[in-house]
Coordinates of N, CA and C in Angstrom, one line a residue:
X25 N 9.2 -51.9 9.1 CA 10.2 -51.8 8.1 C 10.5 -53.2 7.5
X26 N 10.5 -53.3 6.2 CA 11.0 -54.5 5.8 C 12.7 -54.8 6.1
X27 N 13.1 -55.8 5.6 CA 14.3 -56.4 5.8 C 15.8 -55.8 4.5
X28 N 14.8 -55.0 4.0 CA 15.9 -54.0 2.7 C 15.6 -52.8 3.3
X29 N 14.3 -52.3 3.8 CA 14.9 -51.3 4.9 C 16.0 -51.1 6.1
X30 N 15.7 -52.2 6.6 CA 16.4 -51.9 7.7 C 17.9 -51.9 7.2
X31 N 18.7 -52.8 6.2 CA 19.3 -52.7 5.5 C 20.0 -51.9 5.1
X32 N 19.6 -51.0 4.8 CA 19.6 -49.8 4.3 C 19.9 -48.3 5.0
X33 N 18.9 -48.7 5.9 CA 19.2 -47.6 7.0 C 19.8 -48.0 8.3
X34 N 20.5 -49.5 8.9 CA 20.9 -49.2 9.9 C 21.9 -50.9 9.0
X35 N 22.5 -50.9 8.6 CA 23.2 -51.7 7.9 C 23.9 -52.5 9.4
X36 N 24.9 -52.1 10.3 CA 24.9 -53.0 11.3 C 24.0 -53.1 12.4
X37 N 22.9 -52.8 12.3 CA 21.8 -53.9 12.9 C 21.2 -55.2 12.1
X38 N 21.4 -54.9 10.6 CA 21.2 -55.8 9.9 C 22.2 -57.0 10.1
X39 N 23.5 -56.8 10.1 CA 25.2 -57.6 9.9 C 24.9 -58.1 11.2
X40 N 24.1 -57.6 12.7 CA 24.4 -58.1 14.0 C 23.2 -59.7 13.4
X41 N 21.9 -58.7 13.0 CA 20.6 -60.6 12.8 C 20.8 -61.2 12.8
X42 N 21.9 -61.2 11.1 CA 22.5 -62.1 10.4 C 23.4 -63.2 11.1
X43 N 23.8 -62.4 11.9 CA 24.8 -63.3 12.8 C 24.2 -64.4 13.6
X44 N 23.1 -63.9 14.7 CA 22.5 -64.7 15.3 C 20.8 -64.4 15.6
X45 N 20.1 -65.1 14.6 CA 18.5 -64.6 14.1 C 17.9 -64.8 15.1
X46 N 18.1 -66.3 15.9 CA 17.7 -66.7 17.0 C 17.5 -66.0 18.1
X47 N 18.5 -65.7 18.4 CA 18.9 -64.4 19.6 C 18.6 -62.9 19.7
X48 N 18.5 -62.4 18.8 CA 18.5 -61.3 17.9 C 17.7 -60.8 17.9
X49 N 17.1 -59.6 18.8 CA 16.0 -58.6 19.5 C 15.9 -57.3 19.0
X50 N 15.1 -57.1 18.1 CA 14.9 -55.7 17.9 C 14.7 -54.5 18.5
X51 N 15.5 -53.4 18.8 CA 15.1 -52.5 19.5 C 13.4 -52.6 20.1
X52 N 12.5 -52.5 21.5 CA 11.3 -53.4 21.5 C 10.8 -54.0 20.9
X53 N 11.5 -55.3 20.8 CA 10.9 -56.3 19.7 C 11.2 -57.7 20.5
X54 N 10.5 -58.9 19.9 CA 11.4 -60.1 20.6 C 11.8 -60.5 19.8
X55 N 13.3 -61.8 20.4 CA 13.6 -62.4 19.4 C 13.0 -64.0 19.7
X56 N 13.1 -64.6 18.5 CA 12.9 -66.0 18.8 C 12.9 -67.0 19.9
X57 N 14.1 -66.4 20.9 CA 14.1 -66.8 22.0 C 12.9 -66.6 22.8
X58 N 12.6 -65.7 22.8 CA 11.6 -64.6 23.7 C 10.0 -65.2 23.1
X59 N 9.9 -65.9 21.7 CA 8.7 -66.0 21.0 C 8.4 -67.3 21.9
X60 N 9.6 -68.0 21.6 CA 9.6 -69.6 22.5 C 9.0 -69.8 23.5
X61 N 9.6 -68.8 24.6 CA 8.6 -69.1 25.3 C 7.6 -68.5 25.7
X62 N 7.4 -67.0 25.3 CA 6.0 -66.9 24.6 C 5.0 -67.6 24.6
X63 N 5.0 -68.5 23.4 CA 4.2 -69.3 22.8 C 4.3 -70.9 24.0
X64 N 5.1 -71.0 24.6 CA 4.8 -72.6 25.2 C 3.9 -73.3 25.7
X65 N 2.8 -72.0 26.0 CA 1.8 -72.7 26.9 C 0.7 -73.0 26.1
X66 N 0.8 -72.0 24.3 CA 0.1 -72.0 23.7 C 0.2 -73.7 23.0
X67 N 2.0 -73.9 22.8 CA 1.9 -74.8 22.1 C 1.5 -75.9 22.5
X68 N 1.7 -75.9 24.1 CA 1.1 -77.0 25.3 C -0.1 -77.7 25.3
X69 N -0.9 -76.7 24.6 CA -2.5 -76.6 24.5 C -2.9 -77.1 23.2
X70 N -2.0 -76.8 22.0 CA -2.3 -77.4 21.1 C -1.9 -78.8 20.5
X71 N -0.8 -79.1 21.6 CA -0.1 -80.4 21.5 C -1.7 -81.5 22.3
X72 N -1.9 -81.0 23.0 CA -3.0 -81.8 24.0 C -4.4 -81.8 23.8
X73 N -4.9 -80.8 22.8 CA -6.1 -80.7 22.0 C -6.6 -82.0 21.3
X74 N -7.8 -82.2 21.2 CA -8.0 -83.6 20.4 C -9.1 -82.7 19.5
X75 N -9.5 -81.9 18.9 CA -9.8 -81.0 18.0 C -8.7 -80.5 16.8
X76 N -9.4 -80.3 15.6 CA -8.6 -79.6 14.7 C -8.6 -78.0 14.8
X77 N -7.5 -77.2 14.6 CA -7.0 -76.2 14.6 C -6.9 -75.0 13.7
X78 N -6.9 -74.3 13.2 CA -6.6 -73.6 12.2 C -5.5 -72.2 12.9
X79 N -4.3 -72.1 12.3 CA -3.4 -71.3 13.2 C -3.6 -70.3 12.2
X80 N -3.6 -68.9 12.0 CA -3.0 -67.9 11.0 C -2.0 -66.9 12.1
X81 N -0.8 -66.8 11.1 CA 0.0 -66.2 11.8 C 1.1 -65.7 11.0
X82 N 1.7 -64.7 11.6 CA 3.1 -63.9 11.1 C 4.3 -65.3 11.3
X83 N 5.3 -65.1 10.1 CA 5.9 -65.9 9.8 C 7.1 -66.5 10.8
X84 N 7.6 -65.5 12.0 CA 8.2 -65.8 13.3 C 7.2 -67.4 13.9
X85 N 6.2 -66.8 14.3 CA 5.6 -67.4 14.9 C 5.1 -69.4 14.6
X86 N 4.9 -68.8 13.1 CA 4.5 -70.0 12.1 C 6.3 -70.7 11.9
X87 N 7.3 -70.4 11.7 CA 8.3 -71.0 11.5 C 8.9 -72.0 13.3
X88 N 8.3 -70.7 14.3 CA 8.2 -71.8 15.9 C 7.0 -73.2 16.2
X89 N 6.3 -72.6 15.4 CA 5.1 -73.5 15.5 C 6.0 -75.1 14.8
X90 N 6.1 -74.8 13.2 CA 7.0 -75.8 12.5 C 8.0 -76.5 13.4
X91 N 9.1 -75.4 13.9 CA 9.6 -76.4 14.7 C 9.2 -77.1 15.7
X92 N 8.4 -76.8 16.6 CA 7.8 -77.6 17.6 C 7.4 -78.8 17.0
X93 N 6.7 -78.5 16.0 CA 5.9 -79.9 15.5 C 6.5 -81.0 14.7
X94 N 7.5 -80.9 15.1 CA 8.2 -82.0 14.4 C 9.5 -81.5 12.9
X95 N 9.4 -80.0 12.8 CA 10.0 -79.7 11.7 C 11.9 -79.1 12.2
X96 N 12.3 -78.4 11.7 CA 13.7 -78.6 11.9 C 14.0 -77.7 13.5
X97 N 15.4 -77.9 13.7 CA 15.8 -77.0 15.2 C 15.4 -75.9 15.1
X98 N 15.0 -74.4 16.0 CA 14.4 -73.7 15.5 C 15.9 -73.0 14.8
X99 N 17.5 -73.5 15.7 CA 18.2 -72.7 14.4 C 18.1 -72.8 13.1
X100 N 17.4 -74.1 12.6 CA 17.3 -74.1 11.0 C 15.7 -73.4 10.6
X101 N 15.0 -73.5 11.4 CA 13.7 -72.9 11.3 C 13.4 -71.2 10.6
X102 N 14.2 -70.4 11.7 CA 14.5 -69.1 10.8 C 15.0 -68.8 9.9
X103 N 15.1 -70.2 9.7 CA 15.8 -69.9 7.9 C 14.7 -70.1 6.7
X104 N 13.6 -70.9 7.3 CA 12.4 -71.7 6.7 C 11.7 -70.6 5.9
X105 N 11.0 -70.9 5.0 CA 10.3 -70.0 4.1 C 9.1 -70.6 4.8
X106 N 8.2 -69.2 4.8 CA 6.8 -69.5 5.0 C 6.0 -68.9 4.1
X107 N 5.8 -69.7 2.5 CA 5.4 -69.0 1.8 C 3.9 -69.0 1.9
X108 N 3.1 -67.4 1.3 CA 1.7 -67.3 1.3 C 1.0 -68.8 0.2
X109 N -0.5 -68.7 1.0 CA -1.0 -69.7 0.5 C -0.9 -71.0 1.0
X110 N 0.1 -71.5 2.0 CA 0.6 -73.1 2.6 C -0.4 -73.2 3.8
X111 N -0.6 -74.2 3.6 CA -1.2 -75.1 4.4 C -0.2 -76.4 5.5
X112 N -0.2 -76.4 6.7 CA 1.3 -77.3 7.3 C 0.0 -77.9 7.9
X113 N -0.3 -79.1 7.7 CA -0.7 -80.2 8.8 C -0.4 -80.9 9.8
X114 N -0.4 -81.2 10.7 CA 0.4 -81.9 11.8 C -0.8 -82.9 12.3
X115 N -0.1 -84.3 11.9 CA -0.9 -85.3 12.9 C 0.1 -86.5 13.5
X116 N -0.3 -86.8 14.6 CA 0.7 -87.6 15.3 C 0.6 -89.0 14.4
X117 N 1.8 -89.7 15.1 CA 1.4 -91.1 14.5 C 1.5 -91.9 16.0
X118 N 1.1 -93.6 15.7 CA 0.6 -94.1 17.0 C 1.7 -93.7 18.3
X119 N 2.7 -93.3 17.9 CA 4.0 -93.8 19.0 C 4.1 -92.0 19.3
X120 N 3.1 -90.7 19.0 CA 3.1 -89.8 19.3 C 4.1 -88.9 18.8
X121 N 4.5 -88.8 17.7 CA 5.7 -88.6 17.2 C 4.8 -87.7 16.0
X122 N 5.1 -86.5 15.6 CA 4.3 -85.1 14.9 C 4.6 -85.8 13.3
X123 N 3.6 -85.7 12.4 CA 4.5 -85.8 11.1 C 3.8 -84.0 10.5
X124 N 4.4 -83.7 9.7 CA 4.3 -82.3 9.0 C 3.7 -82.8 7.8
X125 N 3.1 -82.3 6.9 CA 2.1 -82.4 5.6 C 2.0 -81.2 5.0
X126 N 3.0 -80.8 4.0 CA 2.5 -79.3 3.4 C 1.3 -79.4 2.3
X127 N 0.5 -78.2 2.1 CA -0.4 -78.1 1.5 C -0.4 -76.6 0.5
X128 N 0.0 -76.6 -0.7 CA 0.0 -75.4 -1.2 C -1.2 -75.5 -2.1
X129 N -2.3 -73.8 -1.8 CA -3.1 -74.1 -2.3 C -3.0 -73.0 -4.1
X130 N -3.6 -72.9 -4.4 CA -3.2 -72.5 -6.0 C -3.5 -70.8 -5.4
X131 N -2.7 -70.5 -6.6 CA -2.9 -69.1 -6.6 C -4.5 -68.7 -7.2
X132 N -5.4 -67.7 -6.9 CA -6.5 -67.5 -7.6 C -6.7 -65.9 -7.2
X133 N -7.2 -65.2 -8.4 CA -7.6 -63.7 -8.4 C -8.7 -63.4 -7.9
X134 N -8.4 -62.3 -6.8 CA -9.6 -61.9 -5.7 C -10.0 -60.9 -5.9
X135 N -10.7 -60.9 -5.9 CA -11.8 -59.1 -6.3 C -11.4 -58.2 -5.0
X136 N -11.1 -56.7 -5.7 CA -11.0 -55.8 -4.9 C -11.8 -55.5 -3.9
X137 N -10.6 -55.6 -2.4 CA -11.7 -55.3 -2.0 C -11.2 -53.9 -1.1
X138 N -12.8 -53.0 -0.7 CA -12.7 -51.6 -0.1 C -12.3 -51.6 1.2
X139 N -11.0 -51.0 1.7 CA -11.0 -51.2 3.1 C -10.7 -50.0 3.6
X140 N -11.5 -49.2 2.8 CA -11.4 -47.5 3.4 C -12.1 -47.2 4.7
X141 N -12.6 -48.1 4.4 CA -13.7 -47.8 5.8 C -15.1 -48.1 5.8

């Protein structure tokens, strides 16, 4: 369900999110908290890697990654837009410290494609 669905149909589940996104668990679902550390061992690995990366990911995930790497608390994080098309770079500097580099790449028209099967 989108976020005007759920809206829509369960209005205080939506008024509870709002309140606290961070914490905030979907009937089986995780919340941010739960993604955190989830993801730590992954981020452990990518922090320690001396190869480059390519992450694609659902925007939960991609707004934890941001914060990890240097971008805001993850409370301000769920706030973060993760718009289609961006590119986030992350390279240390000497003293190990993440810098963030956005990359938006242009919009361009893509041929239909068949995914009937």
């Amino acid at each position: 369900m989108t976020n005007s669905e759920v809206k829509g149909h369960f209005p205080a589940l939506h008024d509870f999110r709002k309140k606290n996104k961070v914490a905030f668990r979907y009937p089986a679902g995780e919340s941010y908290l739960d993604l955190m550390i989830r993801l730590k061992p992954v981020l452990l690995e990518l922090e320690a890697t001396p190869k480059c990366i390519l992450v694609v990911a659902h925007q939960a995930v991609l707004r934890t990654l941001l914060s990890y790497f240097g971008g805001p608390p993850v409370e301000e994080a769920v706030q973060t837009e993760c718009p289609h098309r961006t590119v986030w770079c992350c390279s240390f500097d000497r003293s190990g410290c993440p810098r963030l580099a956005t990359i938006s790449l242009p919009h361009t028209e893509t041929a239909d494609v068949d995914t009937s099967g």
